Amino acid sequence: LAIAYHNLAVEQEHLGHWEGALTSYAQSVSMAESQWGAEHAKTTAIRHSFMQAQKKQQARRSTLPSLRKQQRDNERVTANHAGAHKIAESHAKEGAGRSGRVPRGGVR
């Protein structure tokens, strides 16, 4: 049963279901300790996987806010670029048909 919980945790982690993965890893460690003992090689390997998953989750949480900020900044730049493009198109349409030259009298 410990191996089954470990396999479930690995799949959940792969799918990005971090909370479920950590819960399954914890179940796996608990089962392994009761089945084989705390110092058994399989228990140690399962515990190591659990600790690695916890580290990944912590790293993910610490980088997530900066990734969200970067995404918002990119969206703002894209929106500003689109707005500038529309303004340029508008000016181009207004100027269509005009030569850009001022007539001899100085008035258009």
PDB file of N, CA and C in Angstrom:
ATOM      1  N   LEU A   1       0.826  -1.201   0.000  1.00  0.00           N
ATOM      2  CA  LEU A   1       0.000   0.000   0.000  1.00  0.00           C
ATOM      3  C   LEU A   1       0.874   1.270   0.000  1.00  0.00           C
ATOM      4  N   ALA A   2       2.011   1.199   0.663  1.00  0.00           N
ATOM      5  CA  ALA A   2       2.918   2.352   0.686  1.00  0.00           C
ATOM      6  C   ALA A   2       3.396   2.686  -0.725  1.00  0.00           C
ATOM      7  N   ILE A   3       3.712   1.654  -1.504  1.00  0.00           N
ATOM      8  CA  ILE A   3       4.171   1.856  -2.882  1.00  0.00           C
ATOM      9  C   ILE A   3       3.044   2.460  -3.724  1.00  0.00           C
ATOM     10  N   ALA A   4       1.826   2.017  -3.515  1.00  0.00           N
ATOM     11  CA  ALA A   4       0.687   2.540  -4.271  1.00  0.00           C
ATOM     12  C   ALA A   4       0.490   4.032  -3.986  1.00  0.00           C
ATOM     13  N   TYR A   5       0.573   4.424  -2.707  1.00  0.00           N
ATOM     14  CA  TYR A   5       0.454   5.850  -2.373  1.00  0.00           C
ATOM     15  C   TYR A   5       1.608   6.656  -2.982  1.00  0.00           C
ATOM     16  N   HIS A   6       2.797   6.062  -2.975  1.00  0.00           N
ATOM     17  CA  HIS A   6       3.949   6.743  -3.571  1.00  0.00           C
ATOM     18  C   HIS A   6       3.728   6.947  -5.072  1.00  0.00           C
ATOM     19  N   ASN A   7       3.277   5.922  -5.757  1.00  0.00           N
ATOM     20  CA  ASN A   7       3.016   6.035  -7.197  1.00  0.00           C
ATOM     21  C   ASN A   7       1.942   7.083  -7.486  1.00  0.00           C
ATOM     22  N   LEU A   8       0.898   7.092  -6.664  1.00  0.00           N
ATOM     23  CA  LEU A   8      -0.154   8.094  -6.812  1.00  0.00           C
ATOM     24  C   LEU A   8       0.434   9.503  -6.647  1.00  0.00           C
ATOM     25  N   ALA A   9       1.285   9.673  -5.645  1.00  0.00           N
ATOM     26  CA  ALA A   9       1.907  10.973  -5.387  1.00  0.00           C
ATOM     27  C   ALA A   9       2.755  11.428  -6.570  1.00  0.00           C
ATOM     28  N   VAL A  10       3.501  10.497  -7.146  1.00  0.00           N
ATOM     29  CA  VAL A  10       4.348  10.829  -8.296  1.00  0.00           C
ATOM     30  C   VAL A  10       3.481  11.313  -9.463  1.00  0.00           C
ATOM     31  N   GLU A  11       2.383  10.634  -9.716  1.00  0.00           N
ATOM     32  CA  GLU A  11       1.485  11.031 -10.810  1.00  0.00           C
ATOM     33  C   GLU A  11       0.838  12.385 -10.532  1.00  0.00           C
ATOM     34  N   GLN A  12       0.404  12.599  -9.291  1.00  0.00           N
ATOM     35  CA  GLN A  12      -0.202  13.885  -8.938  1.00  0.00           C
ATOM     36  C   GLN A  12       0.804  15.021  -9.099  1.00  0.00           C
ATOM     37  N   GLU A  13       2.037  14.763  -8.693  1.00  0.00           N
ATOM     38  CA  GLU A  13       3.087  15.772  -8.840  1.00  0.00           C
ATOM     39  C   GLU A  13       3.314  16.084 -10.322  1.00  0.00           C
ATOM     40  N   HIS A  14       3.356  15.058 -11.129  1.00  0.00           N
ATOM     41  CA  HIS A  14       3.559  15.240 -12.576  1.00  0.00           C
ATOM     42  C   HIS A  14       2.437  16.081 -13.190  1.00  0.00           C
ATOM     43  N   LEU A  15       1.226  15.917 -12.693  1.00  0.00           N
ATOM     44  CA  LEU A  15       0.075  16.664 -13.203  1.00  0.00           C
ATOM     45  C   LEU A  15      -0.033  18.072 -12.610  1.00  0.00           C
ATOM     46  N   GLY A  16       0.837  18.369 -11.642  1.00  0.00           N
ATOM     47  CA  GLY A  16       0.800  19.685 -11.016  1.00  0.00           C
ATOM     48  C   GLY A  16      -0.207  19.798  -9.890  1.00  0.00           C
ATOM     49  N   HIS A  17      -0.705  18.684  -9.410  1.00  0.00           N
ATOM     50  CA  HIS A  17      -1.649  18.673  -8.286  1.00  0.00           C
ATOM     51  C   HIS A  17      -0.832  18.560  -6.998  1.00  0.00           C
ATOM     52  N   TRP A  18      -0.207  19.681  -6.620  1.00  0.00           N
ATOM     53  CA  TRP A  18       0.783  19.671  -5.557  1.00  0.00           C
ATOM     54  C   TRP A  18       0.228  19.298  -4.190  1.00  0.00           C
ATOM     55  N   GLU A  19      -0.902  19.833  -3.826  1.00  0.00           N
ATOM     56  CA  GLU A  19      -1.456  19.528  -2.499  1.00  0.00           C
ATOM     57  C   GLU A  19      -1.801  18.048  -2.381  1.00  0.00           C
ATOM     58  N   GLY A  20      -2.435  17.507  -3.413  1.00  0.00           N
ATOM     59  CA  GLY A  20      -2.756  16.080  -3.412  1.00  0.00           C
ATOM     60  C   GLY A  20      -1.512  15.222  -3.387  1.00  0.00           C
ATOM     61  N   ALA A  21      -0.489  15.644  -4.121  1.00  0.00           N
ATOM     62  CA  ALA A  21       0.766  14.890  -4.154  1.00  0.00           C
ATOM     63  C   ALA A  21       1.409  14.847  -2.774  1.00  0.00           C
ATOM     64  N   LEU A  22       1.450  15.983  -2.106  1.00  0.00           N
ATOM     65  CA  LEU A  22       2.068  16.017  -0.776  1.00  0.00           C
ATOM     66  C   LEU A  22       1.291  15.169   0.222  1.00  0.00           C
ATOM     67  N   THR A  23      -0.025  15.184   0.102  1.00  0.00           N
ATOM     68  CA  THR A  23      -0.850  14.346   0.977  1.00  0.00           C
ATOM     69  C   THR A  23      -0.575  12.868   0.714  1.00  0.00           C
ATOM     70  N   SER A  24      -0.488  12.491  -0.544  1.00  0.00           N
ATOM     71  CA  SER A  24      -0.227  11.098  -0.896  1.00  0.00           C
ATOM     72  C   SER A  24       1.174  10.669  -0.473  1.00  0.00           C
ATOM     73  N   TYR A  25       2.145  11.565  -0.628  1.00  0.00           N
ATOM     74  CA  TYR A  25       3.504  11.248  -0.153  1.00  0.00           C
ATOM     75  C   TYR A  25       3.500  11.020   1.354  1.00  0.00           C
ATOM     76  N   ALA A  26       2.803  11.871   2.096  1.00  0.00           N
ATOM     77  CA  ALA A  26       2.734  11.718   3.560  1.00  0.00           C
ATOM     78  C   ALA A  26       2.100  10.379   3.934  1.00  0.00           C
ATOM     79  N   GLN A  27       1.029  10.011   3.225  1.00  0.00           N
ATOM     80  CA  GLN A  27       0.386   8.699   3.460  1.00  0.00           C
ATOM     81  C   GLN A  27       1.374   7.575   3.168  1.00  0.00           C
ATOM     82  N   SER A  28       2.127   7.737   2.098  1.00  0.00           N
ATOM     83  CA  SER A  28       3.086   6.723   1.698  1.00  0.00           C
ATOM     84  C   SER A  28       4.162   6.525   2.768  1.00  0.00           C
ATOM     85  N   VAL A  29       4.684   7.635   3.292  1.00  0.00           N
ATOM     86  CA  VAL A  29       5.699   7.547   4.349  1.00  0.00           C
ATOM     87  C   VAL A  29       5.115   6.870   5.579  1.00  0.00           C
ATOM     88  N   SER A  30       3.924   7.256   5.965  1.00  0.00           N
ATOM     89  CA  SER A  30       3.268   6.669   7.137  1.00  0.00           C
ATOM     90  C   SER A  30       3.077   5.157   6.973  1.00  0.00           C
ATOM     91  N   MET A  31       2.595   4.762   5.810  1.00  0.00           N
ATOM     92  CA  MET A  31       2.390   3.331   5.536  1.00  0.00           C
ATOM     93  C   MET A  31       3.715   2.574   5.516  1.00  0.00           C
ATOM     94  N   ALA A  32       4.721   3.165   4.889  1.00  0.00           N
ATOM     95  CA  ALA A  32       6.030   2.510   4.797  1.00  0.00           C
ATOM     96  C   ALA A  32       6.634   2.310   6.186  1.00  0.00           C
ATOM     97  N   GLU A  33       6.507   3.326   7.044  1.00  0.00           N
ATOM     98  CA  GLU A  33       7.037   3.203   8.394  1.00  0.00           C
ATOM     99  C   GLU A  33       6.336   2.094   9.179  1.00  0.00           C
ATOM    100  N   SER A  34       5.020   1.984   8.984  1.00  0.00           N
ATOM    101  CA  SER A  34       4.299   0.927   9.709  1.00  0.00           C
ATOM    102  C   SER A  34       4.543  -0.452   9.091  1.00  0.00           C
ATOM    103  N   GLN A  35       4.735  -0.539   7.780  1.00  0.00           N
ATOM    104  CA  GLN A  35       4.964  -1.831   7.116  1.00  0.00           C
ATOM    105  C   GLN A  35       6.394  -2.337   7.284  1.00  0.00           C
ATOM    106  N   TRP A  36       7.381  -1.459   7.071  1.00  0.00           N
ATOM    107  CA  TRP A  36       8.763  -1.904   7.014  1.00  0.00           C
ATOM    108  C   TRP A  36       9.645  -1.339   8.119  1.00  0.00           C
ATOM    109  N   GLY A  37       9.185  -0.296   8.791  1.00  0.00           N
ATOM    110  CA  GLY A  37      10.004   0.360   9.810  1.00  0.00           C
ATOM    111  C   GLY A  37      10.636   1.623   9.252  1.00  0.00           C
ATOM    112  N   ALA A  38      11.017   2.512  10.149  1.00  0.00           N
ATOM    113  CA  ALA A  38      11.514   3.843   9.765  1.00  0.00           C
ATOM    114  C   ALA A  38      12.862   3.807   9.050  1.00  0.00           C
ATOM    115  N   GLU A  39      13.668   2.778   9.313  1.00  0.00           N
ATOM    116  CA  GLU A  39      15.018   2.734   8.744  1.00  0.00           C
ATOM    117  C   GLU A  39      15.147   1.835   7.523  1.00  0.00           C
ATOM    118  N   HIS A  40      14.075   1.223   7.091  1.00  0.00           N
ATOM    119  CA  HIS A  40      14.119   0.340   5.925  1.00  0.00           C
ATOM    120  C   HIS A  40      14.466   1.155   4.677  1.00  0.00           C
ATOM    121  N   ALA A  41      15.150   0.536   3.737  1.00  0.00           N
ATOM    122  CA  ALA A  41      15.589   1.227   2.517  1.00  0.00           C
ATOM    123  C   ALA A  41      14.414   1.805   1.725  1.00  0.00           C
ATOM    124  N   LYS A  42      13.333   1.055   1.621  1.00  0.00           N
ATOM    125  CA  LYS A  42      12.166   1.564   0.878  1.00  0.00           C
ATOM    126  C   LYS A  42      11.551   2.767   1.596  1.00  0.00           C
ATOM    127  N   THR A  43      11.478   2.689   2.918  1.00  0.00           N
ATOM    128  CA  THR A  43      10.920   3.802   3.691  1.00  0.00           C
ATOM    129  C   THR A  43      11.788   5.043   3.513  1.00  0.00           C
ATOM    130  N   THR A  44      13.092   4.854   3.561  1.00  0.00           N
ATOM    131  CA  THR A  44      14.026   5.971   3.394  1.00  0.00           C
ATOM    132  C   THR A  44      13.877   6.599   2.005  1.00  0.00           C
ATOM    133  N   ALA A  45      13.747   5.776   0.978  1.00  0.00           N
ATOM    134  CA  ALA A  45      13.582   6.280  -0.388  1.00  0.00           C
ATOM    135  C   ALA A  45      12.273   7.050  -0.531  1.00  0.00           C
ATOM    136  N   ILE A  46      11.205   6.528   0.051  1.00  0.00           N
ATOM    137  CA  ILE A  46       9.900   7.189  -0.016  1.00  0.00           C
ATOM    138  C   ILE A  46       9.943   8.516   0.735  1.00  0.00           C
ATOM    139  N   ARG A  47      10.572   8.518   1.899  1.00  0.00           N
ATOM    140  CA  ARG A  47      10.695   9.752   2.680  1.00  0.00           C
ATOM    141  C   ARG A  47      11.501  10.793   1.893  1.00  0.00           C
ATOM    142  N   HIS A  48      12.560  10.353   1.221  1.00  0.00           N
ATOM    143  CA  HIS A  48      13.368  11.258   0.407  1.00  0.00           C
ATOM    144  C   HIS A  48      12.520  11.885  -0.709  1.00  0.00           C
ATOM    145  N   SER A  49      11.700  11.081  -1.376  1.00  0.00           N
ATOM    146  CA  SER A  49      10.814  11.604  -2.431  1.00  0.00           C
ATOM    147  C   SER A  49       9.867  12.654  -1.864  1.00  0.00           C
ATOM    148  N   PHE A  50       9.339  12.375  -0.685  1.00  0.00           N
ATOM    149  CA  PHE A  50       8.427  13.305  -0.024  1.00  0.00           C
ATOM    150  C   PHE A  50       9.139  14.629   0.264  1.00  0.00           C
ATOM    151  N   MET A  51      10.354  14.555   0.788  1.00  0.00           N
ATOM    152  CA  MET A  51      11.096  15.767   1.116  1.00  0.00           C
ATOM    153  C   MET A  51      11.445  16.556  -0.151  1.00  0.00           C
ATOM    154  N   GLN A  52      11.774  15.873  -1.227  1.00  0.00           N
ATOM    155  CA  GLN A  52      12.070  16.542  -2.493  1.00  0.00           C
ATOM    156  C   GLN A  52      10.826  17.257  -3.026  1.00  0.00           C
ATOM    157  N   ALA A  53       9.682  16.603  -2.913  1.00  0.00           N
ATOM    158  CA  ALA A  53       8.433  17.221  -3.372  1.00  0.00           C
ATOM    159  C   ALA A  53       8.110  18.468  -2.546  1.00  0.00           C
ATOM    160  N   GLN A  54       8.368  18.392  -1.238  1.00  0.00           N
ATOM    161  CA  GLN A  54       8.135  19.567  -0.392  1.00  0.00           C
ATOM    162  C   GLN A  54       9.037  20.726  -0.810  1.00  0.00           C
ATOM    163  N   LYS A  55      10.293  20.433  -1.121  1.00  0.00           N
ATOM    164  CA  LYS A  55      11.220  21.480  -1.564  1.00  0.00           C
ATOM    165  C   LYS A  55      10.759  22.094  -2.882  1.00  0.00           C
ATOM    166  N   LYS A  56      10.307  21.251  -3.808  1.00  0.00           N
ATOM    167  CA  LYS A  56       9.816  21.755  -5.093  1.00  0.00           C
ATOM    168  C   LYS A  56       8.620  22.669  -4.886  1.00  0.00           C
ATOM    169  N   GLN A  57       7.726  22.258  -3.984  1.00  0.00           N
ATOM    170  CA  GLN A  57       6.531  23.057  -3.718  1.00  0.00           C
ATOM    171  C   GLN A  57       6.916  24.409  -3.117  1.00  0.00           C
ATOM    172  N   GLN A  58       7.858  24.407  -2.197  1.00  0.00           N
ATOM    173  CA  GLN A  58       8.301  25.667  -1.588  1.00  0.00           C
ATOM    174  C   GLN A  58       8.947  26.573  -2.632  1.00  0.00           C
ATOM    175  N   ALA A  59       9.781  25.997  -3.493  1.00  0.00           N
ATOM    176  CA  ALA A  59      10.427  26.788  -4.546  1.00  0.00           C
ATOM    177  C   ALA A  59       9.387  27.337  -5.505  1.00  0.00           C
ATOM    178  N   ARG A  60       8.400  26.526  -5.827  1.00  0.00           N
ATOM    179  CA  ARG A  60       7.326  26.949  -6.725  1.00  0.00           C
ATOM    180  C   ARG A  60       6.556  28.120  -6.127  1.00  0.00           C
ATOM    181  N   ARG A  61       6.271  28.028  -4.846  1.00  0.00           N
ATOM    182  CA  ARG A  61       5.535  29.107  -4.185  1.00  0.00           C
ATOM    183  C   ARG A  61       6.332  30.394  -4.142  1.00  0.00           C
ATOM    184  N   SER A  62       7.645  30.288  -3.973  1.00  0.00           N
ATOM    185  CA  SER A  62       8.455  31.503  -3.877  1.00  0.00           C
ATOM    186  C   SER A  62       8.646  32.162  -5.238  1.00  0.00           C
ATOM    187  N   THR A  63       8.633  31.398  -6.331  1.00  0.00           N
ATOM    188  CA  THR A  63       8.807  31.993  -7.653  1.00  0.00           C
ATOM    189  C   THR A  63       7.491  32.385  -8.303  1.00  0.00           C
ATOM    190  N   LEU A  64       6.389  31.857  -7.832  1.00  0.00           N
ATOM    191  CA  LEU A  64       5.092  32.126  -8.438  1.00  0.00           C
ATOM    192  C   LEU A  64       4.721  33.607  -8.446  1.00  0.00           C
ATOM    193  N   PRO A  65       4.886  34.348  -7.329  1.00  0.00           N
ATOM    194  CA  PRO A  65       4.529  35.772  -7.375  1.00  0.00           C
ATOM    195  C   PRO A  65       5.333  36.543  -8.416  1.00  0.00           C
ATOM    196  N   SER A  66       6.624  36.266  -8.543  1.00  0.00           N
ATOM    197  CA  SER A  66       7.423  36.997  -9.531  1.00  0.00           C
ATOM    198  C   SER A  66       7.008  36.625 -10.947  1.00  0.00           C
ATOM    199  N   LEU A  67       6.613  35.377 -11.163  1.00  0.00           N
ATOM    200  CA  LEU A  67       6.134  34.982 -12.490  1.00  0.00           C
ATOM    201  C   LEU A  67       4.818  35.679 -12.818  1.00  0.00           C
ATOM    202  N   ARG A  68       3.941  35.807 -11.831  1.00  0.00           N
ATOM    203  CA  ARG A  68       2.671  36.505 -12.056  1.00  0.00           C
ATOM    204  C   ARG A  68       2.905  37.976 -12.374  1.00  0.00           C
ATOM    205  N   LYS A  69       3.854  38.613 -11.651  1.00  0.00           N
ATOM    206  CA  LYS A  69       4.167  40.013 -11.915  1.00  0.00           C
ATOM    207  C   LYS A  69       4.720  40.156 -13.328  1.00  0.00           C
ATOM    208  N   GLN A  70       5.610  39.265 -13.718  1.00  0.00           N
ATOM    209  CA  GLN A  70       6.171  39.313 -15.066  1.00  0.00           C
ATOM    210  C   GLN A  70       5.077  39.169 -16.117  1.00  0.00           C
ATOM    211  N   GLN A  71       4.113  38.284 -15.874  1.00  0.00           N
ATOM    212  CA  GLN A  71       3.018  38.094 -16.818  1.00  0.00           C
ATOM    213  C   GLN A  71       2.174  39.368 -16.919  1.00  0.00           C
ATOM    214  N   ARG A  72       1.871  39.997 -15.774  1.00  0.00           N
ATOM    215  CA  ARG A  72       1.097  41.245 -15.796  1.00  0.00           C
ATOM    216  C   ARG A  72       1.851  42.337 -16.548  1.00  0.00           C
ATOM    217  N   ASP A  73       3.160  42.438 -16.313  1.00  0.00           N
ATOM    218  CA  ASP A  73       3.967  43.437 -17.014  1.00  0.00           C
ATOM    219  C   ASP A  73       3.940  43.191 -18.521  1.00  0.00           C
ATOM    220  N   ASN A  74       4.070  41.937 -18.923  1.00  0.00           N
ATOM    221  CA  ASN A  74       4.032  41.597 -20.351  1.00  0.00           C
ATOM    222  C   ASN A  74       2.686  41.955 -20.962  1.00  0.00           C
ATOM    223  N   GLU A  75       1.600  41.708 -20.215  1.00  0.00           N
ATOM    224  CA  GLU A  75       0.262  42.045 -20.710  1.00  0.00           C
ATOM    225  C   GLU A  75       0.115  43.554 -20.884  1.00  0.00           C
ATOM    226  N   ARG A  76       0.680  44.342 -19.942  1.00  0.00           N
ATOM    227  CA  ARG A  76       0.617  45.792 -20.049  1.00  0.00           C
ATOM    228  C   ARG A  76       1.377  46.284 -21.277  1.00  0.00           C
ATOM    229  N   VAL A  77       2.558  45.746 -21.496  1.00  0.00           N
ATOM    230  CA  VAL A  77       3.360  46.150 -22.653  1.00  0.00           C
ATOM    231  C   VAL A  77       2.616  45.826 -23.937  1.00  0.00           C
ATOM    232  N   THR A  78       2.020  44.637 -24.001  1.00  0.00           N
ATOM    233  CA  THR A  78       1.267  44.237 -25.189  1.00  0.00           C
ATOM    234  C   THR A  78       0.081  45.169 -25.414  1.00  0.00           C
ATOM    235  N   ALA A  79      -0.628  45.511 -24.336  1.00  0.00           N
ATOM    236  CA  ALA A  79      -1.778  46.407 -24.457  1.00  0.00           C
ATOM    237  C   ALA A  79      -1.324  47.803 -24.903  1.00  0.00           C
ATOM    238  N   ASN A  80      -0.230  48.283 -24.341  1.00  0.00           N
ATOM    239  CA  ASN A  80       0.283  49.600 -24.742  1.00  0.00           C
ATOM    240  C   ASN A  80       0.707  49.601 -26.201  1.00  0.00           C
ATOM    241  N   HIS A  81       1.335  48.530 -26.619  1.00  0.00           N
ATOM    242  CA  HIS A  81       1.769  48.416 -28.011  1.00  0.00           C
ATOM    243  C   HIS A  81       0.559  48.412 -28.951  1.00  0.00           C
ATOM    244  N   ALA A  82      -0.480  47.671 -28.558  1.00  0.00           N
ATOM    245  CA  ALA A  82      -1.687  47.611 -29.389  1.00  0.00           C
ATOM    246  C   ALA A  82      -2.343  48.988 -29.464  1.00  0.00           C
ATOM    247  N   GLY A  83      -2.368  49.704 -28.339  1.00  0.00           N
ATOM    248  CA  GLY A  83      -2.948  51.049 -28.323  1.00  0.00           C
ATOM    249  C   GLY A  83      -2.166  52.004 -29.206  1.00  0.00           C
ATOM    250  N   ALA A  84      -0.859  51.924 -29.147  1.00  0.00           N
ATOM    251  CA  ALA A  84      -0.016  52.786 -29.981  1.00  0.00           C
ATOM    252  C   ALA A  84      -0.215  52.457 -31.458  1.00  0.00           C
ATOM    253  N   HIS A  85      -0.376  51.175 -31.748  1.00  0.00           N
ATOM    254  CA  HIS A  85      -0.602  50.750 -33.130  1.00  0.00           C
ATOM    255  C   HIS A  85      -1.916  51.322 -33.656  1.00  0.00           C
ATOM    256  N   LYS A  86      -2.962  51.311 -32.831  1.00  0.00           N
ATOM    257  CA  LYS A  86      -4.258  51.859 -33.249  1.00  0.00           C
ATOM    258  C   LYS A  86      -4.158  53.360 -33.493  1.00  0.00           C
ATOM    259  N   ILE A  87      -3.419  54.054 -32.644  1.00  0.00           N
ATOM    260  CA  ILE A  87      -3.245  55.496 -32.820  1.00  0.00           C
ATOM    261  C   ILE A  87      -2.517  55.776 -34.130  1.00  0.00           C
ATOM    262  N   ALA A  88      -1.481  54.990 -34.391  1.00  0.00           N
ATOM    263  CA  ALA A  88      -0.728  55.176 -35.637  1.00  0.00           C
ATOM    264  C   ALA A  88      -1.620  54.915 -36.847  1.00  0.00           C
ATOM    265  N   GLU A  89      -2.462  53.892 -36.776  1.00  0.00           N
ATOM    266  CA  GLU A  89      -3.388  53.611 -37.878  1.00  0.00           C
ATOM    267  C   GLU A  89      -4.368  54.761 -38.065  1.00  0.00           C
ATOM    268  N   SER A  90      -4.845  55.289 -36.967  1.00  0.00           N
ATOM    269  CA  SER A  90      -5.796  56.396 -37.019  1.00  0.00           C
ATOM    270  C   SER A  90      -5.163  57.616 -37.694  1.00  0.00           C
ATOM    271  N   HIS A  91      -3.936  57.922 -37.316  1.00  0.00           N
ATOM    272  CA  HIS A  91      -3.236  59.047 -37.924  1.00  0.00           C
ATOM    273  C   HIS A  91      -2.988  58.797 -39.409  1.00  0.00           C
ATOM    274  N   ALA A  92      -2.691  57.578 -39.737  1.00  0.00           N
ATOM    275  CA  ALA A  92      -2.443  57.244 -41.143  1.00  0.00           C
ATOM    276  C   ALA A  92      -3.716  57.420 -41.963  1.00  0.00           C
ATOM    277  N   LYS A  93      -4.871  57.014 -41.397  1.00  0.00           N
ATOM    278  CA  LYS A  93      -6.139  57.160 -42.109  1.00  0.00           C
ATOM    279  C   LYS A  93      -6.497  58.630 -42.284  1.00  0.00           C
ATOM    280  N   GLU A  94      -6.257  59.420 -41.231  1.00  0.00           N
ATOM    281  CA  GLU A  94      -6.550  60.860 -41.320  1.00  0.00           C
ATOM    282  C   GLU A  94      -5.685  61.527 -42.390  1.00  0.00           C
ATOM    283  N   GLY A  95      -4.464  61.066 -42.507  1.00  0.00           N
ATOM    284  CA  GLY A  95      -3.533  61.663 -43.461  1.00  0.00           C
ATOM    285  C   GLY A  95      -3.674  61.111 -44.854  1.00  0.00           C
ATOM    286  N   ALA A  96      -4.486  60.064 -45.026  1.00  0.00           N
ATOM    287  CA  ALA A  96      -4.646  59.470 -46.361  1.00  0.00           C
ATOM    288  C   ALA A  96      -5.285  60.493 -47.276  1.00  0.00           C
ATOM    289  N   GLY A  97      -4.769  60.640 -48.431  1.00  0.00           N
ATOM    290  CA  GLY A  97      -5.302  61.606 -49.383  1.00  0.00           C
ATOM    291  C   GLY A  97      -4.623  62.947 -49.289  1.00  0.00           C
ATOM    292  N   ARG A  98      -3.904  63.170 -48.240  1.00  0.00           N
ATOM    293  CA  ARG A  98      -3.154  64.420 -48.119  1.00  0.00           C
ATOM    294  C   ARG A  98      -1.737  64.166 -48.604  1.00  0.00           C
ATOM    295  N   SER A  99      -1.193  65.140 -49.210  1.00  0.00           N
ATOM    296  CA  SER A  99       0.185  64.963 -49.713  1.00  0.00           C
ATOM    297  C   SER A  99       1.181  65.222 -48.616  1.00  0.00           C
ATOM    298  N   GLY A 100       0.751  65.879 -47.549  1.00  0.00           N
ATOM    299  CA  GLY A 100       1.672  66.227 -46.495  1.00  0.00           C
ATOM    300  C   GLY A 100       2.338  67.561 -46.742  1.00  0.00           C
ATOM    301  N   ARG A 101       2.067  68.134 -47.917  1.00  0.00           N
ATOM    302  CA  ARG A 101       2.672  69.431 -48.241  1.00  0.00           C
ATOM    303  C   ARG A 101       1.693  70.546 -47.913  1.00  0.00           C
ATOM    304  N   VAL A 102       2.211  71.654 -47.582  1.00  0.00           N
ATOM    305  CA  VAL A 102       1.399  72.841 -47.340  1.00  0.00           C
ATOM    306  C   VAL A 102       1.267  73.574 -48.657  1.00  0.00           C
ATOM    307  N   PRO A 103       0.019  73.932 -49.046  1.00  0.00           N
ATOM    308  CA  PRO A 103      -0.159  74.665 -50.315  1.00  0.00           C
ATOM    309  C   PRO A 103       0.564  76.020 -50.286  1.00  0.00           C
ATOM    310  N   ARG A 104       0.684  76.612 -51.438  1.00  0.00           N
ATOM    311  CA  ARG A 104       1.426  77.869 -51.546  1.00  0.00           C
ATOM    312  C   ARG A 104       0.854  78.965 -50.670  1.00  0.00           C
ATOM    313  N   GLY A 105      -0.402  78.980 -50.448  1.00  0.00           N
ATOM    314  CA  GLY A 105      -1.000  80.018 -49.627  1.00  0.00           C
ATOM    315  C   GLY A 105      -0.763  79.789 -48.140  1.00  0.00           C
ATOM    316  N   GLY A 106      -0.206  78.667 -47.793  1.00  0.00           N
ATOM    317  CA  GLY A 106       0.067  78.369 -46.381  1.00  0.00           C
ATOM    318  C   GLY A 106      -1.081  77.767 -45.633  1.00  0.00           C
ATOM    319  N   VAL A 107      -2.209  77.551 -46.311  1.00  0.00           N
ATOM    320  CA  VAL A 107      -3.390  76.983 -45.668  1.00  0.00           C
ATOM    321  C   VAL A 107      -3.766  75.706 -46.396  1.00  0.00           C
ATOM    322  N   ARG A 108      -4.152  74.755 -45.692  1.00  0.00           N
ATOM    323  CA  ARG A 108      -4.562  73.485 -46.302  1.00  0.00           C
ATOM    324  C   ARG A 108      -5.968  73.524 -46.759  1.00  0.00           C
TER     325      ARG A 108
END
